[in-house]
Amino acid sequence: MYTLIQNNMASMMELNEYYTLDEALKLYALMSMRIDIENGMMEEIKNK
């Protein structure tokens, strides 16, 4: 959950009041996938 807060995906208040654990885990998975895609794109650009 700290990772979501650190990356400005959600605040502690939002995690406590608005998201269920399942929703927060889905948000974390989406954030993680986005980071992986961005890293892959940067690697592709670097290899050109």
Short mmCIF file of N, CA, C and O in Angstrom, two decimals:
data_model
loop_
_atom_site.label_atom_id
_atom_site.label_comp_id
_atom_site.label_asym_id
_atom_site.label_seq_id
_atom_site.Cartn_x
_atom_site.Cartn_y
_atom_site.Cartn_z
N MET A 1 0.82 -1.20 0.00
CA MET A 1 0.00 0.00 0.00
C MET A 1 0.87 1.26 0.00
O MET A 1 0.50 2.25 -0.59
N TYR A 2 2.02 1.18 0.68
CA TYR A 2 2.91 2.34 0.71
C TYR A 2 3.36 2.72 -0.70
O TYR A 2 3.49 3.89 -1.02
N THR A 3 3.54 1.73 -1.57
CA THR A 3 3.96 1.99 -2.95
C THR A 3 2.91 2.81 -3.68
O THR A 3 3.26 3.69 -4.46
N LEU A 4 1.65 2.54 -3.46
CA LEU A 4 0.59 3.32 -4.10
C LEU A 4 0.64 4.77 -3.64
O LEU A 4 0.48 5.69 -4.45
N ILE A 5 0.87 4.98 -2.37
CA ILE A 5 0.95 6.33 -1.83
C ILE A 5 2.19 7.03 -2.37
O ILE A 5 2.13 8.19 -2.81
N GLN A 6 3.32 6.35 -2.36
CA GLN A 6 4.58 6.91 -2.80
C GLN A 6 4.52 7.34 -4.27
O GLN A 6 5.10 8.34 -4.65
N ASN A 7 3.80 6.59 -5.09
CA ASN A 7 3.69 6.90 -6.51
C ASN A 7 2.48 7.77 -6.84
O ASN A 7 2.09 7.88 -7.99
N ASN A 8 1.89 8.35 -5.83
CA ASN A 8 0.75 9.26 -5.98
C ASN A 8 -0.44 8.61 -6.70
O ASN A 8 -1.18 9.28 -7.40
N MET A 9 -0.59 7.31 -6.51
CA MET A 9 -1.74 6.62 -7.08
C MET A 9 -2.95 6.71 -6.16
O MET A 9 -4.08 6.65 -6.62
N ALA A 10 -2.70 6.82 -4.87
CA ALA A 10 -3.78 6.93 -3.88
C ALA A 10 -3.20 7.51 -2.60
O ALA A 10 -2.01 7.37 -2.33
N SER A 11 -4.05 8.16 -1.84
CA SER A 11 -3.62 8.67 -0.54
C SER A 11 -4.00 7.66 0.54
O SER A 11 -4.80 6.75 0.30
N MET A 12 -3.41 7.82 1.71
CA MET A 12 -3.74 6.91 2.81
C MET A 12 -5.23 7.02 3.15
O MET A 12 -5.89 6.01 3.40
N MET A 13 -5.77 8.23 3.10
CA MET A 13 -7.19 8.41 3.38
C MET A 13 -8.05 7.65 2.35
O MET A 13 -9.00 6.98 2.72
N GLU A 14 -7.67 7.74 1.07
CA GLU A 14 -8.42 7.02 0.04
C GLU A 14 -8.35 5.51 0.27
O GLU A 14 -9.37 4.81 0.15
N LEU A 15 -7.16 5.01 0.60
CA LEU A 15 -7.02 3.58 0.83
C LEU A 15 -7.84 3.12 2.03
O LEU A 15 -8.42 2.03 2.01
N ASN A 16 -7.90 3.94 3.05
CA ASN A 16 -8.65 3.57 4.25
C ASN A 16 -10.16 3.70 4.07
O ASN A 16 -10.92 2.88 4.58
N GLU A 17 -10.60 4.73 3.34
CA GLU A 17 -12.03 5.03 3.29
C GLU A 17 -12.75 4.57 2.03
O GLU A 17 -13.94 4.28 2.08
N TYR A 18 -12.05 4.52 0.89
CA TYR A 18 -12.75 4.29 -0.37
C TYR A 18 -12.46 2.96 -1.04
O TYR A 18 -13.28 2.45 -1.78
N TYR A 19 -11.28 2.41 -0.82
CA TYR A 19 -10.89 1.19 -1.51
C TYR A 19 -10.98 -0.02 -0.60
O TYR A 19 -10.61 0.04 0.56
N THR A 20 -11.46 -1.12 -1.17
CA THR A 20 -11.36 -2.39 -0.45
C THR A 20 -9.95 -2.94 -0.72
O THR A 20 -9.24 -2.44 -1.60
N LEU A 21 -9.56 -3.94 0.01
CA LEU A 21 -8.24 -4.53 -0.21
C LEU A 21 -8.12 -5.05 -1.63
O LEU A 21 -7.09 -4.86 -2.30
N ASP A 22 -9.16 -5.67 -2.14
CA ASP A 22 -9.15 -6.21 -3.50
C ASP A 22 -8.94 -5.09 -4.52
O ASP A 22 -8.16 -5.24 -5.46
N GLU A 23 -9.64 -3.98 -4.35
CA GLU A 23 -9.48 -2.85 -5.27
C GLU A 23 -8.08 -2.25 -5.19
O GLU A 23 -7.49 -1.88 -6.21
N ALA A 24 -7.55 -2.15 -3.98
CA ALA A 24 -6.20 -1.60 -3.81
C ALA A 24 -5.17 -2.51 -4.47
O ALA A 24 -4.23 -2.03 -5.10
N LEU A 25 -5.35 -3.81 -4.36
CA LEU A 25 -4.43 -4.74 -5.00
C LEU A 25 -4.51 -4.66 -6.52
O LEU A 25 -3.51 -4.76 -7.22
N LYS A 26 -5.71 -4.45 -7.06
CA LYS A 26 -5.87 -4.26 -8.50
C LYS A 26 -5.20 -2.97 -8.94
O LYS A 26 -4.54 -2.94 -9.99
N LEU A 27 -5.34 -1.91 -8.17
CA LEU A 27 -4.68 -0.65 -8.48
C LEU A 27 -3.17 -0.82 -8.48
O LEU A 27 -2.47 -0.33 -9.36
N TYR A 28 -2.64 -1.57 -7.51
CA TYR A 28 -1.21 -1.84 -7.45
C TYR A 28 -0.77 -2.64 -8.68
O TYR A 28 0.27 -2.35 -9.27
N ALA A 29 -1.56 -3.62 -9.08
CA ALA A 29 -1.21 -4.43 -10.26
C ALA A 29 -1.19 -3.57 -11.52
O ALA A 29 -0.29 -3.71 -12.35
N LEU A 30 -2.15 -2.67 -11.66
CA LEU A 30 -2.17 -1.77 -12.82
C LEU A 30 -0.95 -0.86 -12.82
O LEU A 30 -0.34 -0.63 -13.86
N MET A 31 -0.60 -0.32 -11.65
CA MET A 31 0.56 0.54 -11.54
C MET A 31 1.82 -0.23 -11.91
O MET A 31 2.67 0.26 -12.65
N SER A 32 1.93 -1.45 -11.43
CA SER A 32 3.09 -2.28 -11.70
C SER A 32 3.21 -2.60 -13.19
O SER A 32 4.30 -2.55 -13.76
N MET A 33 2.09 -2.91 -13.82
CA MET A 33 2.10 -3.18 -15.26
C MET A 33 2.51 -1.94 -16.04
O MET A 33 3.27 -2.04 -17.00
N ARG A 34 2.02 -0.78 -15.64
CA ARG A 34 2.39 0.47 -16.31
C ARG A 34 3.89 0.70 -16.22
O ARG A 34 4.54 1.06 -17.21
N ILE A 35 4.46 0.48 -15.05
CA ILE A 35 5.90 0.66 -14.86
C ILE A 35 6.67 -0.32 -15.74
O ILE A 35 7.67 0.05 -16.38
N ASP A 36 6.23 -1.57 -15.80
CA ASP A 36 6.89 -2.57 -16.65
C ASP A 36 6.84 -2.17 -18.12
O ASP A 36 7.83 -2.31 -18.84
N ILE A 37 5.70 -1.67 -18.58
CA ILE A 37 5.55 -1.25 -19.97
C ILE A 37 6.47 -0.06 -20.26
O ILE A 37 7.16 -0.03 -21.29
N GLU A 38 6.50 0.92 -19.36
CA GLU A 38 7.37 2.08 -19.55
C GLU A 38 8.83 1.66 -19.59
O GLU A 38 9.60 2.16 -20.42
N ASN A 39 9.24 0.74 -18.72
CA ASN A 39 10.62 0.26 -18.72
C ASN A 39 10.94 -0.47 -20.02
O ASN A 39 12.03 -0.32 -20.57
N GLY A 40 10.01 -1.27 -20.50
CA GLY A 40 10.20 -1.97 -21.77
C GLY A 40 10.33 -1.00 -22.93
O GLY A 40 11.17 -1.20 -23.82
N MET A 41 9.54 0.04 -22.93
CA MET A 41 9.61 1.04 -24.00
C MET A 41 10.94 1.78 -23.95
O MET A 41 11.54 2.04 -25.00
N MET A 42 11.41 2.10 -22.74
CA MET A 42 12.70 2.78 -22.61
C MET A 42 13.83 1.88 -23.08
O MET A 42 14.77 2.35 -23.75
N GLU A 43 13.76 0.61 -22.77
CA GLU A 43 14.78 -0.34 -23.21
C GLU A 43 14.78 -0.45 -24.74
O GLU A 43 15.83 -0.51 -25.37
N GLU A 44 13.59 -0.47 -25.32
CA GLU A 44 13.47 -0.55 -26.78
C GLU A 44 14.08 0.68 -27.44
O GLU A 44 14.78 0.57 -28.44
N ILE A 45 13.81 1.85 -26.88
CA ILE A 45 14.37 3.09 -27.42
C ILE A 45 15.88 3.10 -27.28
O ILE A 45 16.60 3.51 -28.20
N LYS A 46 16.37 2.62 -26.16
CA LYS A 46 17.81 2.59 -25.91
C LYS A 46 18.52 1.66 -26.88
O LYS A 46 19.65 1.92 -27.29
N ASN A 47 17.87 0.58 -27.29
CA ASN A 47 18.48 -0.39 -28.20
C ASN A 47 18.45 0.03 -29.65
O ASN A 47 19.07 -0.62 -30.50
N LYS A 48 17.74 1.09 -29.98
CA LYS A 48 17.65 1.53 -31.38
C LYS A 48 18.88 2.28 -31.80
O LYS A 48 19.65 2.83 -31.22
#
